[in-house]
Amino acid sequence: MEDNYRSKATTKGVERTPNRAMLRAVGFEDGDFDKPIIGIANGYSTITPCNLSLGRLADAAVSEAKRVGMMPQVFGTITVSDGISMGTAGMKYSLISREVIADSIETVCQGQQMDGLLAIGGCDKNMPGAMIAIARLNIPSIFVYGGTIKAGHLNGKALTVVSAFEAVGEYLAGKIGDEQLSAVEKHACPGAGSCGGMYTANTMSSAIEAMGMSLPYSSTMAAEDDEKRESSIASVEALRNAVSSRLLPRDIITRRSLENAITVVMATGGSTNAVLHLLAIAHSAGVELKIDDFEMIRRRVPVLCDLKPSGRFVMTDLHRAGGVPMVMKMLLDNGLLHGDCLTITGKTVEENLADVSGEPLDLEVVRRFNEPIYADGHLAILRGNLAEEGAVAKITGIKSRRITGPARVFESEEDCMAAIMKRQINAGDVIVIRYEGPKGGPGMREMLAPTSAIIGLGLGDSVGLITDGRFSGGTYGMVVGHVAPEAAVGGNIALLRDGDMITIDADEQTLSVDLSDAELDERRLQWTLPERLRNVTGVADKYRKLVSSSSLGAITDGRAE
């Protein structure tokens, strides 16, 4: 990427007169042409509560940018609501939207030669999409998170969107009736903001803060609270300083800062999707990061936060307990963070945390370092003859970290969900959902509906599930995703049959099937790609042709296979 730090639109001289004429039409006056032109990528949308409040943050940023001597230019970015599309064919477009968001931000900022960028996002793919673009562009940039939703409440119990999915399983098991099911639906999501637990949106907001690309405390604020608007205004000031000092994203997004992000994800119990997204961000920043690096960090970082989905509390509880800076200070004090990493504030991590207490304000929400919930991290990288390139398991909130059982093979999420609804899944089964990977979907759907239904049925500790697709940040249980190579490229998951004995072993980091290499080779000779996967058109077809393995981050900007 060439250095586009100074906008060509600010060049003086008659050769720029036509360009200046068009800028006058959008509000530029004589004194404005020498000011930095700042792109404000606004993800506002009424499609999802995650993005519902972003417009007011963009408006506040525009006003502040003008006040401090910059010229803001606002443009829209898309979003797909994962929660609404979950369990439908629409979810195939969720991960695709990450690339569309990245490409659109890059296209506008390059096309208009922006001097800086403030990106505002809410739903799951807004954040990694924006960060991929920021890393590609390498112009002074900052990310502003739209904020978390506040918890819903019913009968004294805190609810999130995942409560609604789990209620379906409880309904199927006869644990609740129609009235209770309807009540959960009506109370789960009370207003604006991203899904309230340590699900994917809040995981990525925390990772970006830990990485140094957003302001301290900004990742845990509630969308509807005024401090979120104030944080957006403060982000403009940080961006102005970054522009004047020429502080660039690749000065901040380094191998060490990405390790900080992974460390915070592990300590807070974050989503499996962080593996996919951080690999992609690293690729765009030109930083070498591999899937096995997550396993290396997992082994030394304890889980400190008792957050949903496997825990009890939500993001606003973490905010009240001290937020991500408090967690980072605990980790820094115990030698698990790189304190010398530069951040968007212009200060190092250690300098940002100098006045932060490493003592949680609520010891139920966040444990002391020497009294963790789990002694090591919760995102394990598994390998074996079913995952030669790796797979990702979330191993918190389960009683047993090993299961061996007969395969129940399904060719899609819908086929699996139909079997669950008919109560055809038994304790001890290992469910296999295949052809849901980046190429097979295409789009690598999340499997929150079947995993939540299994939890609701009371089978979470006795049924395993593996897939070449993804999981929502709301998923927990004995589940393994991102299985690579995926079925659509002939990975061994494509060769499985009902009854094959599969072992998931989180302690040994293995995922295997009890079949010889000779048997697998024989089955491969008989394998062909299902016909339905050959008839893909439009953006999904473009994505399928470009996307890499999930073990590389499912990237599309240069095939890294």
Coordinates of C-alpha atoms in Angstrom, one line a residue:
M1 CA 0.0 0.0 0.0
E2 CA 1.5 3.4 -1.0
D3 CA 1.7 6.1 1.6
N4 CA -1.5 8.2 1.3
Y5 CA -0.9 10.1 4.5
R6 CA -1.6 13.6 2.9
S7 CA -4.7 14.0 0.7
K8 CA -4.1 15.1 -2.8
A9 CA -7.3 17.1 -2.5
T10 CA -5.3 19.6 -0.3
T11 CA -2.8 20.3 -3.1
K12 CA -2.8 24.0 -4.0
G13 CA -2.8 25.2 -7.6
V14 CA -5.1 25.5 -10.6
E15 CA -4.7 21.9 -11.5
R16 CA -6.9 21.0 -8.4
T17 CA -9.6 23.6 -9.2
P18 CA -12.2 21.0 -10.4
N19 CA -11.7 18.9 -7.3
R20 CA -12.0 21.9 -5.0
A21 CA -15.2 22.9 -6.8
M22 CA -16.8 19.6 -5.9
L23 CA -15.6 19.9 -2.3
R24 CA -17.1 23.3 -2.0
A25 CA -20.4 21.7 -2.9
V26 CA -20.2 19.5 0.2
G27 CA -19.3 22.4 2.5
F28 CA -15.7 23.2 2.1
E29 CA -14.7 26.9 2.3
D30 CA -11.5 28.8 1.6
G31 CA -9.8 27.9 4.8
D32 CA -10.7 24.3 4.8
F33 CA -8.6 22.9 1.9
D34 CA -5.4 22.8 4.0
K35 CA -7.1 20.9 6.8
P36 CA -6.8 17.1 7.1
I37 CA -9.6 15.3 5.4
I38 CA -10.9 12.6 7.7
G39 CA -13.1 9.7 6.6
I40 CA -15.8 8.7 9.0
A41 CA -17.0 5.2 8.2
N42 CA -20.4 5.0 9.7
G43 CA -22.0 1.6 10.1
Y44 CA -25.4 3.0 11.2
S45 CA -28.3 0.7 10.3
T46 CA -31.8 -0.1 11.5
I47 CA -31.2 -3.8 10.5
T48 CA -29.8 -4.7 13.9
P49 CA -29.8 -3.2 17.4
C50 CA -26.0 -3.5 17.3
N51 CA -25.8 -0.6 14.9
L52 CA -28.9 1.3 15.8
S53 CA -27.1 4.0 17.9
L54 CA -24.1 4.5 15.6
G55 CA -25.6 7.5 13.9
R56 CA -25.4 9.7 17.0
L57 CA -21.7 8.7 17.5
A58 CA -21.0 9.7 13.9
D59 CA -22.8 13.0 14.3
A60 CA -20.8 13.7 17.5
A61 CA -17.5 12.8 15.7
V62 CA -18.4 15.1 12.8
S63 CA -19.0 18.1 15.1
E64 CA -15.8 17.5 17.1
A65 CA -13.7 17.0 14.0
K66 CA -14.8 20.3 12.6
R67 CA -14.2 22.0 16.0
V68 CA -10.6 20.8 16.2
G69 CA -9.7 21.8 12.7
M70 CA -10.3 18.7 10.5
M71 CA -12.7 18.2 7.6
P72 CA -14.8 15.1 8.2
Q73 CA -16.4 13.2 5.3
V74 CA -19.0 10.6 6.2
F75 CA -19.7 7.5 4.3
G76 CA -21.8 4.4 5.0
T77 CA -20.7 0.8 5.5
I78 CA -22.9 -2.3 5.4
T79 CA -23.8 -4.7 8.1
V80 CA -25.4 -8.1 8.4
S81 CA -27.2 -9.0 11.7
D82 CA -25.7 -12.3 12.8
G83 CA -28.4 -12.7 15.5
I84 CA -31.2 -12.3 13.0
S85 CA -29.7 -14.3 10.2
M86 CA -28.6 -17.1 12.6
G87 CA -30.0 -20.5 11.6
T88 CA -31.0 -19.3 8.1
A89 CA -29.3 -19.3 4.7
G90 CA -28.7 -15.6 5.4
M91 CA -25.9 -16.5 7.8
K92 CA -23.8 -17.5 4.8
Y93 CA -23.4 -13.8 4.1
S94 CA -22.1 -12.9 7.6
L95 CA -18.4 -13.6 7.1
I96 CA -18.7 -12.4 3.5
S97 CA -19.8 -9.1 4.9
R98 CA -16.5 -8.8 6.8
E99 CA -14.7 -8.6 3.4
V100 CA -17.3 -6.3 1.9
I101 CA -16.9 -3.9 4.9
A102 CA -13.1 -4.0 4.6
D103 CA -13.2 -3.5 0.8
S104 CA -15.7 -0.7 1.0
I105 CA -13.7 1.3 3.6
E106 CA -10.5 0.8 1.7
T107 CA -12.1 1.8 -1.6
V108 CA -13.5 5.0 -0.3
C109 CA -10.4 6.1 1.6
Q110 CA -8.2 5.3 -1.3
G111 CA -10.5 6.8 -3.9
Q112 CA -10.9 10.0 -1.9
Q113 CA -7.3 10.0 -0.6
M114 CA -8.3 10.5 3.0
D115 CA -5.7 11.8 5.5
G116 CA -7.2 9.8 8.4
L117 CA -10.0 7.4 9.3
L118 CA -12.4 7.0 12.2
A119 CA -14.4 3.8 11.8
I120 CA -17.6 3.2 13.8
G121 CA -19.1 -0.3 14.1
G122 CA -21.3 -2.4 16.1
C123 CA -22.2 -5.9 14.9
D124 CA -19.8 -8.8 14.8
K125 CA -18.1 -8.3 11.4
N126 CA -18.0 -4.5 11.6
M127 CA -15.0 -4.6 13.8
P128 CA -12.7 -7.0 12.0
G129 CA -13.8 -5.6 8.7
A130 CA -12.9 -2.1 9.8
M131 CA -9.6 -3.3 11.3
I132 CA -8.6 -5.2 8.1
A133 CA -9.2 -2.0 6.1
I134 CA -7.3 0.1 8.6
A135 CA -4.3 -2.3 8.4
R136 CA -4.4 -2.3 4.6
L137 CA -4.7 1.5 4.3
N138 CA -2.1 2.4 7.0
I139 CA -3.3 6.0 7.3
P140 CA -3.8 7.4 10.8
S141 CA -6.9 5.6 12.1
I142 CA -9.0 4.8 15.2
F143 CA -11.9 2.4 15.8
V144 CA -15.0 3.5 17.7
Y145 CA -17.2 0.7 19.1
G146 CA -20.9 1.3 19.1
G147 CA -21.3 -0.3 22.5
T148 CA -22.9 -3.3 24.2
I149 CA -26.6 -3.9 24.8
K150 CA -27.8 -3.8 28.4
A151 CA -29.0 -7.1 29.8
G152 CA -32.7 -8.0 29.5
H153 CA -34.4 -9.3 32.7
L154 CA -37.1 -11.8 33.4
N155 CA -38.0 -13.2 36.8
G156 CA -34.8 -11.9 38.3
K157 CA -32.6 -13.5 35.7
A158 CA -30.3 -11.6 33.3
L159 CA -31.0 -12.4 29.6
T160 CA -29.1 -12.0 26.3
V161 CA -30.0 -13.0 22.8
V162 CA -28.5 -16.4 23.5
S163 CA -31.2 -16.9 26.1
A164 CA -33.7 -17.0 23.3
F165 CA -31.8 -19.6 21.4
E166 CA -31.4 -21.8 24.5
A167 CA -35.1 -21.4 25.3
V168 CA -35.9 -23.2 22.1
G169 CA -34.1 -26.3 23.4
E170 CA -35.8 -26.0 26.8
Y171 CA -39.1 -25.8 25.0
L172 CA -38.3 -28.9 23.0
A173 CA -37.4 -30.7 26.2
G174 CA -40.7 -29.7 27.8
K175 CA -38.9 -27.6 30.5
I176 CA -40.8 -24.4 29.5
G177 CA -44.1 -23.8 27.8
D178 CA -45.4 -21.3 25.1
E179 CA -45.8 -18.5 27.6
Q180 CA -42.3 -18.7 29.0
L181 CA -40.8 -19.0 25.5
S182 CA -42.6 -15.9 24.4
A183 CA -41.6 -14.0 27.5
V184 CA -37.9 -14.8 26.9
E185 CA -38.2 -13.6 23.3
K186 CA -39.8 -10.3 24.4
H187 CA -37.3 -9.5 27.2
A188 CA -34.0 -10.8 25.8
C189 CA -33.0 -7.6 23.8
P190 CA -34.2 -4.4 25.5
G191 CA -32.6 -1.8 23.3
A192 CA -29.7 -0.7 21.2
G193 CA -26.2 -2.3 21.4
S194 CA -24.3 -5.4 20.5
C195 CA -25.1 -8.8 22.1
G196 CA -24.4 -8.4 25.8
G197 CA -22.1 -11.3 26.8
M198 CA -18.5 -11.9 25.9
Y199 CA -19.7 -12.9 22.4
T200 CA -18.0 -12.0 19.2
A201 CA -18.7 -8.3 19.0
N202 CA -17.6 -7.7 22.6
T203 CA -14.7 -10.0 22.2
M204 CA -13.4 -8.1 19.2
S205 CA -14.0 -4.7 20.8
S206 CA -11.9 -5.9 23.8
A207 CA -9.2 -7.2 21.4
I208 CA -9.0 -4.0 19.5
E209 CA -8.7 -2.0 22.8
A210 CA -6.0 -4.4 24.0
M211 CA -4.3 -4.0 20.6
G212 CA -4.2 -0.3 21.1
M213 CA -6.4 0.8 18.2
S214 CA -9.3 2.2 20.4
L215 CA -9.4 4.2 23.5
P216 CA -9.1 2.6 27.0
Y217 CA -12.5 1.6 28.6
S218 CA -14.3 2.1 25.2
S219 CA -14.9 -1.6 24.5
T220 CA -17.1 -2.3 27.5
M221 CA -19.4 0.8 27.5
A222 CA -23.2 0.4 26.9
A223 CA -24.5 1.8 23.6
E224 CA -27.2 3.8 25.2
D225 CA -25.1 5.5 27.9
D226 CA -23.8 9.0 27.3
E227 CA -20.2 8.0 28.0
K228 CA -20.2 6.2 24.7
R229 CA -20.9 9.5 22.9
E230 CA -18.2 11.2 25.0
S231 CA -15.8 8.4 24.0
S232 CA -16.5 9.0 20.3
I233 CA -15.6 12.7 20.8
A234 CA -12.4 11.8 22.6
S235 CA -11.5 9.4 19.8
V236 CA -11.5 12.4 17.4
E237 CA -9.0 14.1 19.5
A238 CA -6.8 11.0 19.5
L239 CA -7.1 10.8 15.8
R240 CA -6.2 14.4 15.3
N241 CA -3.0 13.8 17.4
A242 CA -2.3 10.7 15.3
V243 CA -2.6 12.7 12.1
S244 CA -0.3 15.5 13.3
S245 CA 2.3 13.1 14.7
R246 CA 1.9 10.7 11.7
L247 CA 1.2 7.7 14.0
L248 CA 0.2 4.9 11.7
P249 CA -1.7 1.7 12.3
R250 CA 1.2 -0.5 11.5
D251 CA 3.2 1.3 14.2
I252 CA 0.5 -0.1 16.6
I253 CA -0.6 -3.4 15.0
T254 CA 2.5 -5.5 15.6
R255 CA 3.2 -9.1 16.5
R256 CA 3.5 -8.0 20.2
S257 CA 0.3 -6.0 20.2
L258 CA -1.6 -8.9 18.6
E259 CA -0.2 -11.2 21.3
N260 CA -1.7 -8.7 23.8
A261 CA -5.0 -8.9 22.1
I262 CA -5.0 -12.7 22.2
T263 CA -4.0 -12.7 25.8
V264 CA -7.0 -10.5 26.7
V265 CA -9.3 -12.7 24.7
M266 CA -8.1 -15.7 26.7
A267 CA -8.4 -13.9 30.0
T268 CA -11.9 -12.7 29.3
G269 CA -13.3 -16.0 27.9
G270 CA -13.8 -14.5 24.4
S271 CA -15.3 -16.0 21.2
T272 CA -13.7 -18.6 18.9
N273 CA -14.2 -16.1 16.1
A274 CA -11.3 -14.1 17.5
V275 CA -8.9 -16.7 16.1
L276 CA -10.3 -16.2 12.6
H277 CA -10.4 -12.4 12.8
L278 CA -7.0 -11.7 14.4
L279 CA -5.3 -14.0 11.8
A280 CA -7.0 -11.9 9.1
I281 CA -6.0 -8.6 10.7
A282 CA -2.4 -9.8 11.1
H283 CA -2.3 -10.8 7.4
S284 CA -3.5 -7.3 6.3
A285 CA -0.9 -5.6 8.6
G286 CA 1.9 -7.8 7.2
V287 CA 2.4 -9.4 10.6
E288 CA 3.3 -13.1 10.9
L289 CA 0.7 -14.8 13.1
K290 CA -0.3 -18.5 13.0
I291 CA -3.1 -20.5 14.4
D292 CA -0.7 -22.4 16.7
D293 CA 0.3 -19.1 18.4
F294 CA -3.1 -19.0 20.0
E295 CA -2.3 -22.4 21.7
M296 CA 1.0 -21.1 22.9
I297 CA -0.6 -18.1 24.6
R298 CA -3.6 -20.2 25.9
R299 CA -1.3 -22.4 28.0
R300 CA 0.1 -19.5 30.0
V301 CA -3.0 -17.2 30.4
P302 CA -5.8 -18.0 33.0
V303 CA -9.5 -17.2 32.5
L304 CA -10.2 -14.4 34.9
C305 CA -13.7 -13.2 33.9
D306 CA -17.0 -15.1 34.6
L307 CA -18.9 -13.9 31.6
K308 CA -21.6 -15.3 29.4
P309 CA -22.0 -17.6 27.5
S310 CA -20.4 -20.1 29.9
G311 CA -20.3 -17.7 32.9
R312 CA -22.9 -15.6 34.7
F313 CA -22.2 -12.0 33.9
V314 CA -22.5 -9.6 30.9
M315 CA -20.3 -6.8 29.4
T316 CA -21.8 -4.0 31.5
D317 CA -20.8 -6.0 34.6
L318 CA -17.2 -6.1 33.4
H319 CA -17.3 -2.4 32.8
R320 CA -18.5 -1.7 36.3
A321 CA -15.8 -4.1 37.6
G322 CA -13.0 -2.0 36.0
G323 CA -13.3 -2.8 32.3
V324 CA -10.6 -4.1 30.0
P325 CA -7.9 -1.8 31.4
M326 CA -8.3 -3.4 34.8
V327 CA -7.9 -6.9 33.3
M328 CA -4.9 -5.7 31.3
K329 CA -3.3 -4.2 34.4
M330 CA -3.7 -7.6 36.2
L331 CA -2.0 -9.3 33.2
L332 CA 0.7 -6.7 32.9
D333 CA 1.5 -7.0 36.6
N334 CA 2.0 -10.7 36.2
G335 CA 4.2 -10.5 33.1
L336 CA 1.7 -11.5 30.5
L337 CA 1.4 -8.3 28.5
H338 CA 3.9 -6.4 26.4
G339 CA 3.8 -3.0 28.2
D340 CA 6.0 -1.3 25.6
C341 CA 3.5 -1.6 22.7
L342 CA 2.4 1.8 21.3
T343 CA -1.3 2.7 21.3
I344 CA -3.5 5.2 19.5
T345 CA -3.3 7.5 22.5
G346 CA 0.4 8.1 21.6
K347 CA 1.3 6.4 24.9
T348 CA 2.5 2.8 25.5
V349 CA 0.2 0.2 27.1
E350 CA 2.2 0.5 30.3
E351 CA 1.8 4.3 30.3
N352 CA -2.0 4.0 29.6
L353 CA -2.3 1.7 32.6
A354 CA -0.1 3.6 35.0
D355 CA -3.0 4.9 37.1
V356 CA -5.3 1.9 36.6
S357 CA -5.9 -0.5 39.6
G358 CA -5.3 -4.1 39.0
E359 CA -7.8 -5.0 41.7
P360 CA -11.3 -5.9 40.4
L361 CA -14.2 -3.9 41.8
D362 CA -16.4 -7.0 41.8
L363 CA -14.6 -10.3 42.6
E364 CA -17.6 -12.3 41.3
V365 CA -17.3 -10.8 37.8
V366 CA -13.5 -10.8 37.7
R367 CA -11.3 -13.1 39.9
R368 CA -8.0 -12.2 41.3
F369 CA -5.1 -13.4 39.2
N370 CA -4.1 -16.2 41.7
E371 CA -7.7 -17.4 42.0
P372 CA -8.8 -17.8 38.3
I373 CA -11.9 -19.5 37.0
Y374 CA -9.6 -21.7 34.9
A375 CA -5.8 -22.1 35.2
D376 CA -5.3 -21.7 31.4
G377 CA -7.1 -20.3 28.4
H378 CA -10.3 -21.6 26.9
L379 CA -9.6 -21.5 23.1
A380 CA -7.7 -24.7 22.3
I381 CA -6.2 -25.5 18.9
L382 CA -6.8 -29.1 18.1
R383 CA -5.0 -31.2 15.4
G384 CA -5.3 -34.8 14.2
N385 CA -6.5 -36.8 11.2
L386 CA -9.7 -34.8 11.2
A387 CA -8.0 -31.4 11.5
E388 CA -4.6 -31.5 9.8
E389 CA -4.5 -27.7 9.5
G390 CA -6.1 -27.2 12.9
A391 CA -9.5 -26.6 14.5
V392 CA -10.7 -24.4 17.3
A393 CA -12.4 -25.7 20.5
K394 CA -14.0 -23.6 23.2
I395 CA -13.4 -25.6 26.3
T396 CA -14.9 -23.5 29.2
G397 CA -18.2 -24.4 30.8
I398 CA -17.9 -28.2 30.2
K399 CA -17.6 -31.0 32.7
S400 CA -15.5 -33.3 30.5
R401 CA -12.8 -32.2 28.2
R402 CA -12.7 -35.6 26.3
I403 CA -15.4 -37.4 24.4
T404 CA -15.4 -40.5 22.1
G405 CA -18.5 -41.4 20.3
P406 CA -20.2 -42.4 17.1
A407 CA -20.5 -39.8 14.3
R408 CA -23.9 -38.4 13.4
V409 CA -23.1 -36.9 10.0
F410 CA -25.2 -34.0 8.5
E411 CA -24.6 -32.3 5.2
S412 CA -25.8 -28.9 6.5
E413 CA -26.9 -27.0 9.6
E414 CA -30.5 -27.4 8.5
D415 CA -30.3 -31.2 8.4
C416 CA -28.7 -31.2 11.9
M417 CA -31.3 -28.9 13.3
A418 CA -34.1 -31.0 12.0
A419 CA -32.7 -34.1 13.8
I420 CA -32.4 -32.1 17.0
M421 CA -36.0 -30.8 16.8
K422 CA -37.2 -34.4 16.3
R423 CA -35.1 -35.5 19.4
Q424 CA -33.0 -37.8 17.3
I425 CA -29.7 -36.9 19.0
N426 CA -28.6 -39.1 21.9
A427 CA -26.1 -38.7 24.7
G428 CA -22.7 -39.9 23.6
D429 CA -23.1 -38.9 19.9
V430 CA -20.6 -36.7 18.1
I431 CA -22.5 -34.5 15.6
V432 CA -20.7 -33.7 12.4
I433 CA -21.9 -30.7 10.4
R434 CA -20.0 -30.3 7.2
Y435 CA -19.9 -28.3 3.9
E436 CA -20.3 -25.2 6.0
G437 CA -16.7 -24.0 5.7
P438 CA -15.5 -20.8 3.9
K439 CA -15.8 -22.4 0.5
G440 CA -18.4 -25.0 1.3
G441 CA -21.1 -22.6 2.6
P442 CA -19.9 -20.5 1.0
G443 CA -19.5 -18.2 3.9
M444 CA -18.8 -20.4 7.0
R445 CA -22.0 -20.1 8.9
E446 CA -22.2 -19.9 12.7
M447 CA -23.9 -22.8 14.5
L448 CA -25.6 -21.1 17.4
A449 CA -29.1 -22.6 16.8
P450 CA -28.0 -26.3 17.0
T451 CA -25.5 -25.8 19.9
S452 CA -28.0 -23.7 21.9
A453 CA -30.8 -26.3 21.3
I454 CA -28.4 -29.0 22.5
I455 CA -27.7 -27.0 25.7
G456 CA -31.4 -26.4 26.2
L457 CA -32.1 -30.1 25.9
G458 CA -29.6 -30.8 28.6
L459 CA -27.2 -32.6 26.4
G460 CA -24.4 -30.0 26.5
D461 CA -22.1 -32.2 28.6
S462 CA -22.8 -35.5 26.8
V463 CA -22.9 -34.6 23.1
G464 CA -19.9 -33.4 21.0
L465 CA -20.2 -31.4 17.8
I466 CA -17.6 -30.7 15.1
T467 CA -17.9 -28.6 12.0
D468 CA -15.9 -26.8 9.3
G469 CA -18.2 -23.9 10.0
R470 CA -18.0 -21.4 12.8
F471 CA -19.7 -20.9 16.2
S472 CA -21.3 -17.8 17.5
G473 CA -19.6 -16.1 20.4
G474 CA -22.6 -17.3 22.3
T475 CA -21.8 -21.0 21.9
Y476 CA -20.3 -23.2 24.5
G477 CA -20.1 -26.9 25.2
M478 CA -18.0 -29.8 23.7
V479 CA -17.9 -28.1 20.3
V480 CA -15.1 -27.8 17.7
G481 CA -15.3 -25.4 14.8
H482 CA -13.0 -24.2 12.0
V483 CA -12.1 -27.8 11.1
A484 CA -9.5 -27.5 8.3
P485 CA -9.1 -28.6 5.6
E486 CA -12.8 -28.2 5.1
A487 CA -15.2 -30.7 3.5
A488 CA -15.5 -28.7 0.3
V489 CA -11.8 -29.1 -0.6
G490 CA -11.8 -32.8 0.3
G491 CA -10.7 -32.6 3.9
N492 CA -11.1 -35.7 5.9
I493 CA -14.3 -34.4 7.5
A494 CA -15.9 -35.0 4.1
L495 CA -15.1 -38.7 4.3
L496 CA -16.9 -39.4 7.6
R497 CA -19.9 -41.8 7.8
D498 CA -22.5 -42.4 10.5
G499 CA -21.0 -44.6 13.2
D500 CA -17.3 -43.7 12.7
M501 CA -15.8 -43.3 16.2
I502 CA -14.6 -39.7 16.7
T503 CA -12.5 -38.5 19.7
I504 CA -12.4 -34.9 20.8
D505 CA -9.7 -34.4 23.5
A506 CA -9.1 -30.9 24.7
D507 CA -6.3 -31.9 27.1
E508 CA -4.3 -33.6 24.3
Q509 CA -5.4 -31.0 21.7
T510 CA -6.5 -33.7 19.3
L511 CA -9.5 -34.3 17.0
S512 CA -9.4 -37.7 15.3
V513 CA -11.4 -40.5 13.8
D514 CA -10.6 -44.1 14.4
L515 CA -9.9 -44.9 10.7
S516 CA -6.7 -46.0 9.1
D517 CA -4.9 -43.9 6.5
A518 CA -5.7 -46.7 4.0
E519 CA -9.4 -46.5 4.8
L520 CA -9.4 -42.7 4.4
D521 CA -7.5 -43.0 1.1
E522 CA -10.1 -45.5 -0.2
R523 CA -13.0 -43.3 0.8
R524 CA -11.3 -40.3 -0.9
L525 CA -11.3 -42.1 -4.2
Q526 CA -15.1 -42.3 -3.9
W527 CA -15.6 -38.7 -2.8
T528 CA -17.0 -36.0 -5.1
L529 CA -18.1 -32.5 -4.3
P530 CA -21.9 -32.4 -3.9
E531 CA -23.7 -30.9 -6.9
R532 CA -25.5 -28.3 -4.9
L533 CA -22.2 -26.6 -4.0
R534 CA -21.4 -26.1 -7.6
N535 CA -24.3 -23.8 -8.3
V536 CA -23.2 -20.6 -6.6
T537 CA -23.6 -17.1 -8.1
G538 CA -23.0 -13.4 -7.2
V539 CA -20.9 -12.3 -4.3
A540 CA -20.9 -15.7 -2.8
D541 CA -19.3 -17.1 -5.9
K542 CA -16.6 -14.4 -5.8
Y543 CA -16.0 -15.1 -2.2
R544 CA -15.7 -18.9 -2.7
K545 CA -13.1 -18.4 -5.5
L546 CA -10.9 -16.1 -3.4
V547 CA -11.2 -17.3 0.2
S548 CA -8.4 -19.1 2.0
S549 CA -8.6 -21.8 4.6
S550 CA -10.0 -20.9 8.0
S551 CA -6.6 -21.8 9.5
L552 CA -5.3 -18.8 7.7
G553 CA -8.1 -16.5 8.7
A554 CA -10.4 -17.0 5.7
I555 CA -8.7 -14.1 4.0
T556 CA -9.6 -12.9 0.5
D557 CA -6.9 -10.2 -0.1
G558 CA -4.3 -12.4 -1.6
R559 CA -4.6 -16.2 -1.4
A560 CA -2.1 -17.4 1.3
E561 CA -2.6 -21.1 0.7

